[in-house]
Short mmCIF file of C-alpha atoms in Angstrom, two decimals:
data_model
loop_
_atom_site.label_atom_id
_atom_site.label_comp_id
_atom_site.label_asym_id
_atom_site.label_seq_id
_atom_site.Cartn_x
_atom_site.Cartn_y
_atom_site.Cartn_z
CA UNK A 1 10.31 -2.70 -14.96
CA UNK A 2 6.92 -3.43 -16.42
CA UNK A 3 5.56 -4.81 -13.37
CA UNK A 4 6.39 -1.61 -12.00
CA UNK A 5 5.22 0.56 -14.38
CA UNK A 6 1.68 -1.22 -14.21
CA UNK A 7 1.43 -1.22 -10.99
CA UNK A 8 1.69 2.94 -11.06
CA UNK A 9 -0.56 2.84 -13.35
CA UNK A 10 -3.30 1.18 -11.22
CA UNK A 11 -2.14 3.17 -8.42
CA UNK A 12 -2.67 6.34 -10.14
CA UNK A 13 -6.33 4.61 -11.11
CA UNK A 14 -7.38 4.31 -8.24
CA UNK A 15 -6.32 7.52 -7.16
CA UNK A 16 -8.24 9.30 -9.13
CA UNK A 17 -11.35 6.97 -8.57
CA UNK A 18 -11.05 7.54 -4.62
CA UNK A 19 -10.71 11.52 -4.97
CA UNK A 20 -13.72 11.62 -7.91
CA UNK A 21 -15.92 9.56 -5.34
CA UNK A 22 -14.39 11.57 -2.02
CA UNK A 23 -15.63 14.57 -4.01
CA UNK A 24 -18.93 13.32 -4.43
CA UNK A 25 -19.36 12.02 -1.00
CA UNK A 26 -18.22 15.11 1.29
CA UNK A 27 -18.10 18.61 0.23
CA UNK A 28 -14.84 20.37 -0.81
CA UNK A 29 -13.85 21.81 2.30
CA UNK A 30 -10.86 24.77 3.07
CA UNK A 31 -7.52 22.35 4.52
CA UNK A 32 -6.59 25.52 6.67
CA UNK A 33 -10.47 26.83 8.36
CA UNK A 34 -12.23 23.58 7.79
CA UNK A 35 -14.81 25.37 6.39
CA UNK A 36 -16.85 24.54 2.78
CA UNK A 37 -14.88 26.30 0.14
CA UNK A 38 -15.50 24.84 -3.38
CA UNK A 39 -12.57 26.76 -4.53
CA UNK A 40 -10.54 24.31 -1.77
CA UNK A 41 -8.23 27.07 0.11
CA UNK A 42 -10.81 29.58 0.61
CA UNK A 43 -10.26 33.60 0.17
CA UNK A 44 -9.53 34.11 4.23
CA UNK A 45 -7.01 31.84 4.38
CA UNK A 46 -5.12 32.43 1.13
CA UNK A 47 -4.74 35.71 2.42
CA UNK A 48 -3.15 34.68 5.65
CA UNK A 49 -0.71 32.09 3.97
CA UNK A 50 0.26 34.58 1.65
CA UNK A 51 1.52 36.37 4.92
CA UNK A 52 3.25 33.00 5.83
CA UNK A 53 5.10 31.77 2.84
CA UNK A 54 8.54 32.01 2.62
CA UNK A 55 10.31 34.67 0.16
CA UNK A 56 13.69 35.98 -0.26
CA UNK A 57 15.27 36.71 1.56
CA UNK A 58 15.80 33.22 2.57
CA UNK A 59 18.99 30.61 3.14
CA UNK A 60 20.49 29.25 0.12
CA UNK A 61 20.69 25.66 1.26
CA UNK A 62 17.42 25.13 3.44
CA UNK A 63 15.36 27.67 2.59
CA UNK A 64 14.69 29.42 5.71
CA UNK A 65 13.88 33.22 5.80
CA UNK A 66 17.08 35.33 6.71
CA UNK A 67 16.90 38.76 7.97
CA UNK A 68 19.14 40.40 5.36
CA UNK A 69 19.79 40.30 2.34
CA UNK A 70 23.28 40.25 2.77
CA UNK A 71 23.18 36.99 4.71
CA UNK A 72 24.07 33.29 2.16
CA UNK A 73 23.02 31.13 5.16
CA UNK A 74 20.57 31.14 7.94
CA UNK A 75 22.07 30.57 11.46
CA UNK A 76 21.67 27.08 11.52
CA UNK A 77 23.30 26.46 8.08
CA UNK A 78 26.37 28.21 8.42
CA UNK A 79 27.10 26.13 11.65
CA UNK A 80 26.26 22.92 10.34
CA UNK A 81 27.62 20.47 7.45
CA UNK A 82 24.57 19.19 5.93
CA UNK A 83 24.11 15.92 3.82
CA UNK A 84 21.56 17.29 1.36
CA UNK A 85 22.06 19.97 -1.30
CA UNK A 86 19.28 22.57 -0.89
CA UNK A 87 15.75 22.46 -0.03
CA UNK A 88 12.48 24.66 0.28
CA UNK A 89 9.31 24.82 1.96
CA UNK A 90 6.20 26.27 1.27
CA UNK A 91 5.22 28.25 4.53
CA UNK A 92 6.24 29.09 8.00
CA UNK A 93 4.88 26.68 10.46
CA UNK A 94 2.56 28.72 11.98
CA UNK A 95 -1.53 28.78 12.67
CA UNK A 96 -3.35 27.92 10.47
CA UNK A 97 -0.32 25.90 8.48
CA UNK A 98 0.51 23.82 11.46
CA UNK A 99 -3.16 23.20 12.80
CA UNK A 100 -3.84 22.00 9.13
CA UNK A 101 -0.66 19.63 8.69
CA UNK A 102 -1.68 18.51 12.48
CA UNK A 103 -4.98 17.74 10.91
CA UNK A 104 -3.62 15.72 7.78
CA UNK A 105 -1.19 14.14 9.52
CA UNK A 106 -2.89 12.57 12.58
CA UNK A 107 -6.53 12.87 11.73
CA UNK A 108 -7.14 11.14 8.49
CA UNK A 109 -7.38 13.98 5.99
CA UNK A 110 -5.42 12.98 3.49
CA UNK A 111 -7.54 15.26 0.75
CA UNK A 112 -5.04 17.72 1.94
CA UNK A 113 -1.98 16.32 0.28
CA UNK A 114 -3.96 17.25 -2.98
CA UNK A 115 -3.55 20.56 -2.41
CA UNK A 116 -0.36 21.24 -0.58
CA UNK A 117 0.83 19.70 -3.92
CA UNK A 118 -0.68 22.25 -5.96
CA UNK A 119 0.84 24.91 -4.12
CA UNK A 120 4.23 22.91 -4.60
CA UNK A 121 4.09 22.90 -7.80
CA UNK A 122 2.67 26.67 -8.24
CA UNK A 123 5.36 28.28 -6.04
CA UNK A 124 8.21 25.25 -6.67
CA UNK A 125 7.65 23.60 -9.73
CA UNK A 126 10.41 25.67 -11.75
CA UNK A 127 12.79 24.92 -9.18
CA UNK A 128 12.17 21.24 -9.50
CA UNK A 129 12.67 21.07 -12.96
CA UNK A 130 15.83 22.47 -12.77
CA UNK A 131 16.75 20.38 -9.82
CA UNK A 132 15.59 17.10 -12.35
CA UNK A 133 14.91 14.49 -9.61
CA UNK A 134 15.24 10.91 -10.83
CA UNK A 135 13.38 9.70 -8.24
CA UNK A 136 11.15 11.69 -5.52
CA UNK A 137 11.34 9.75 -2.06
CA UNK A 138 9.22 10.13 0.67
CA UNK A 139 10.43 10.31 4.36
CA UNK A 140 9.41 6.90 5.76
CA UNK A 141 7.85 6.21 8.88
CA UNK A 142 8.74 3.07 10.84
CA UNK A 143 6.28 -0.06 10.06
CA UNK A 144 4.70 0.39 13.86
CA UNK A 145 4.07 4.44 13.88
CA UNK A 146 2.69 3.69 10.11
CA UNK A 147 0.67 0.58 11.14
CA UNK A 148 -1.02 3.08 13.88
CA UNK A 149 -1.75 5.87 11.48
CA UNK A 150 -2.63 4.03 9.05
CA UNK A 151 -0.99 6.10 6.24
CA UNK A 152 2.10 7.92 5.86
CA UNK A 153 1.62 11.35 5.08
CA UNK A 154 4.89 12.27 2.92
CA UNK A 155 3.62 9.49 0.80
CA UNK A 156 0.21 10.93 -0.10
CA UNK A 157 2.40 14.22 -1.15
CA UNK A 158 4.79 12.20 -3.02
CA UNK A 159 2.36 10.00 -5.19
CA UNK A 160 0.55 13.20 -5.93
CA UNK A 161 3.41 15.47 -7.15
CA UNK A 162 5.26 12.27 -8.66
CA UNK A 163 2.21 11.73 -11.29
CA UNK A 164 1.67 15.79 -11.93
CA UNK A 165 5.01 15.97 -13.00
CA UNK A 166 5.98 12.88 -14.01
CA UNK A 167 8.21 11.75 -11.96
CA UNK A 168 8.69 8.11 -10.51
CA UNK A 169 8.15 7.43 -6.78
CA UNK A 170 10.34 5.20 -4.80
CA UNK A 171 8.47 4.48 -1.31
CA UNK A 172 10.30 1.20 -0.82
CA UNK A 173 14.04 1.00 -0.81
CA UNK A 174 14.42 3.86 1.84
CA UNK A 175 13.62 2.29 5.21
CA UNK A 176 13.14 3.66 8.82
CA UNK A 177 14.77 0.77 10.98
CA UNK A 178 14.24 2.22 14.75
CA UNK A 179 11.13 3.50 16.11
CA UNK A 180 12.95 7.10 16.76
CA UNK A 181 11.08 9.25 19.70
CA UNK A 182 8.84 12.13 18.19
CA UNK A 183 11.73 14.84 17.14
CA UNK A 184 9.14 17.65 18.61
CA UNK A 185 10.08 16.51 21.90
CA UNK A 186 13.51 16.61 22.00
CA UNK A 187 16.22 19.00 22.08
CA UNK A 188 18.90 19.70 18.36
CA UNK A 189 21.26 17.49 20.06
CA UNK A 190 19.15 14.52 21.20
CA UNK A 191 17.07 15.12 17.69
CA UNK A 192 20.80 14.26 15.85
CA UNK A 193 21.64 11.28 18.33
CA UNK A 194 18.06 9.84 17.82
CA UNK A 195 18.04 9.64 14.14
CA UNK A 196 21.57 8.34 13.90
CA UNK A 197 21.00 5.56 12.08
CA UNK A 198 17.67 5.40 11.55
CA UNK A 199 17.36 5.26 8.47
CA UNK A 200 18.78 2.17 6.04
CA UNK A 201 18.87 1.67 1.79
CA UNK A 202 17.85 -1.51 0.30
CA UNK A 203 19.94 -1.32 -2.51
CA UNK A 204 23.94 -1.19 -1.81
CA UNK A 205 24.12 1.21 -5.19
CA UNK A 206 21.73 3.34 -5.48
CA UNK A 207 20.20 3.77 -8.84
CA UNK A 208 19.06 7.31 -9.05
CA UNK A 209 21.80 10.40 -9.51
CA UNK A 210 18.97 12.71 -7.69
CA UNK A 211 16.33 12.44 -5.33
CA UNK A 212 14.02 14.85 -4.08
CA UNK A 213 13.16 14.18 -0.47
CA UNK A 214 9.75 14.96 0.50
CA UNK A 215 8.52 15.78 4.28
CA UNK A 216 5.36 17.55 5.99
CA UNK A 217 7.96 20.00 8.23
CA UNK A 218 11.63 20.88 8.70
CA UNK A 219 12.57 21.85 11.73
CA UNK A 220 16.50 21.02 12.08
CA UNK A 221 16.45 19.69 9.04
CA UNK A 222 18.09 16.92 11.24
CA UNK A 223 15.41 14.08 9.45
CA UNK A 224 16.33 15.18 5.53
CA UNK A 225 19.93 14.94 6.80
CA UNK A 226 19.69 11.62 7.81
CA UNK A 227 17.94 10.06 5.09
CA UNK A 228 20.27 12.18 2.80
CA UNK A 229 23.46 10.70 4.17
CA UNK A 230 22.27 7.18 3.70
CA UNK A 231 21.61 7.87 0.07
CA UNK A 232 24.60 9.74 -1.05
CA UNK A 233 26.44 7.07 1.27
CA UNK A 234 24.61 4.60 -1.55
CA UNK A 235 25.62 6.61 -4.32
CA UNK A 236 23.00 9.11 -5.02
CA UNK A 237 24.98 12.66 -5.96
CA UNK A 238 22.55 15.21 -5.33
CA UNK A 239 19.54 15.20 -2.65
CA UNK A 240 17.02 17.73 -2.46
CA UNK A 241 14.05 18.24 -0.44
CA UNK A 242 10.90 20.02 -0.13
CA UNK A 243 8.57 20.34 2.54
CA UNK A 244 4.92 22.03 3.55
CA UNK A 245 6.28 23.82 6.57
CA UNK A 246 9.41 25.10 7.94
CA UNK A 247 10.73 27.16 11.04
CA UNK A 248 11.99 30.24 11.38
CA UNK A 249 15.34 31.70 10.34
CA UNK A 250 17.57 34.01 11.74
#
């Protein structure tokens, strides 16, 4: 337990060494126009995502905008059993939120992360106190599409909302065992059969009561499920999730 705890603690060192001399070394730039903003998302762009992020009415367990108020549960939700509790995102994935995430995620601008965890924590952070995660988890990538990024990007999220609030990161026990095809490609049924079992827990009890799941984008929600089954399968009671991006409801 000390061992861990010390190694955070360098982490988190080293972390803020890297983002005092990544500061010093490139300008502050906007994550959504690319464009120097010392103020990080700059005035244009706020404006836009404030016409992006999701509000109520939305779906009680994923999040998604609804139509009506009347509605508990987006399409999606009332049709499917899923494994985790409730979850929410940030924005709609739409331009510029999904030509920024495509930037972060497969072009090496990790600064991002920084502040798509601010704007967690600004919109979310009441919600994830009440939730009281044990643990926050990111969703792993398999060891070869990692070893060719580089970096995972729910990770970078993770460790950066985990030491705002506190909260201890697990990045280890939860394990992608296939190389799953990219989910973007394939259709809600072949999404569900290629991420059946997937995923795999290192520990045969879990030992965390709740975990918040973190991803870049829900789609399906077909990913959270399956890394949510595997935990509660190991014991955890209550998984939630929260993610940058979503799709649309209806």
């Amino acid at each position: 337990m000390r061992n861990s705890r010390s190694q955070r603690n360098i982490r988190e060192i080293l972390t803020s060494i890297w983002n005092i001399i990544s500061a010093w070394l490139w300008p502050e730039v906007c994550p959504f126009c690319g464009k120097v903003s010392s103020q990080g998302i700059c005035t244009i762009c706020r404006k836009k995502l404030e016409m992006l992020r999701i509000r109520e009415p939305r779906c009680m367990q994923c999040g998604k905008p609804i139509r009506h108020v009347e509605q508990e549960y987006c399409h999606d939700c009332m049709h499917t059993r899923h494994h985790y509790d409730q979850g929410l995102s940030l924005w709609l994935h739409k331009a510029p939120v999904s030509t920024s995430i495509y930037q972060f995620k497969y072009h090496n601008q990790r600064r991002y992360g920084i502040h798509y965890t601010e704007e967690l924590i600004r919109c979310y952070g009441h919600m994830i106190k009440r939730w009281n995660p044990d643990l926050i988890i990111p969703i792993p990538l398999h060891k070869k599409r990692r070893k060719k990024r580089g970096y995972n990007q729910a990770e970078i999220v993770s460790r950066e909302l985990g030491r705002r609030l506190q909260i201890p990161v697990d990045e280890k026990s939860l394990v992608r065992r296939i190389a799953t095809s990219p989910q973007k490609i394939l259709s809600h049924s072949e999404r569900k059969k290629n991420l059946r079992k997937a995923f795999a827990l290192k520990w045969a009890v879990y030992p965390a009561s709740t975990v918040l799941l973190i991803d870049d984008i829900y789609t399906t929600g077909n990913t959270i499920d399956a890394a949510a089954e595997v935990l509660k399968q190991n014991g955890v009671e209550k998984v939630y999730f929260l993610t940058i991006s979503i799709g649309q409801g209806y």
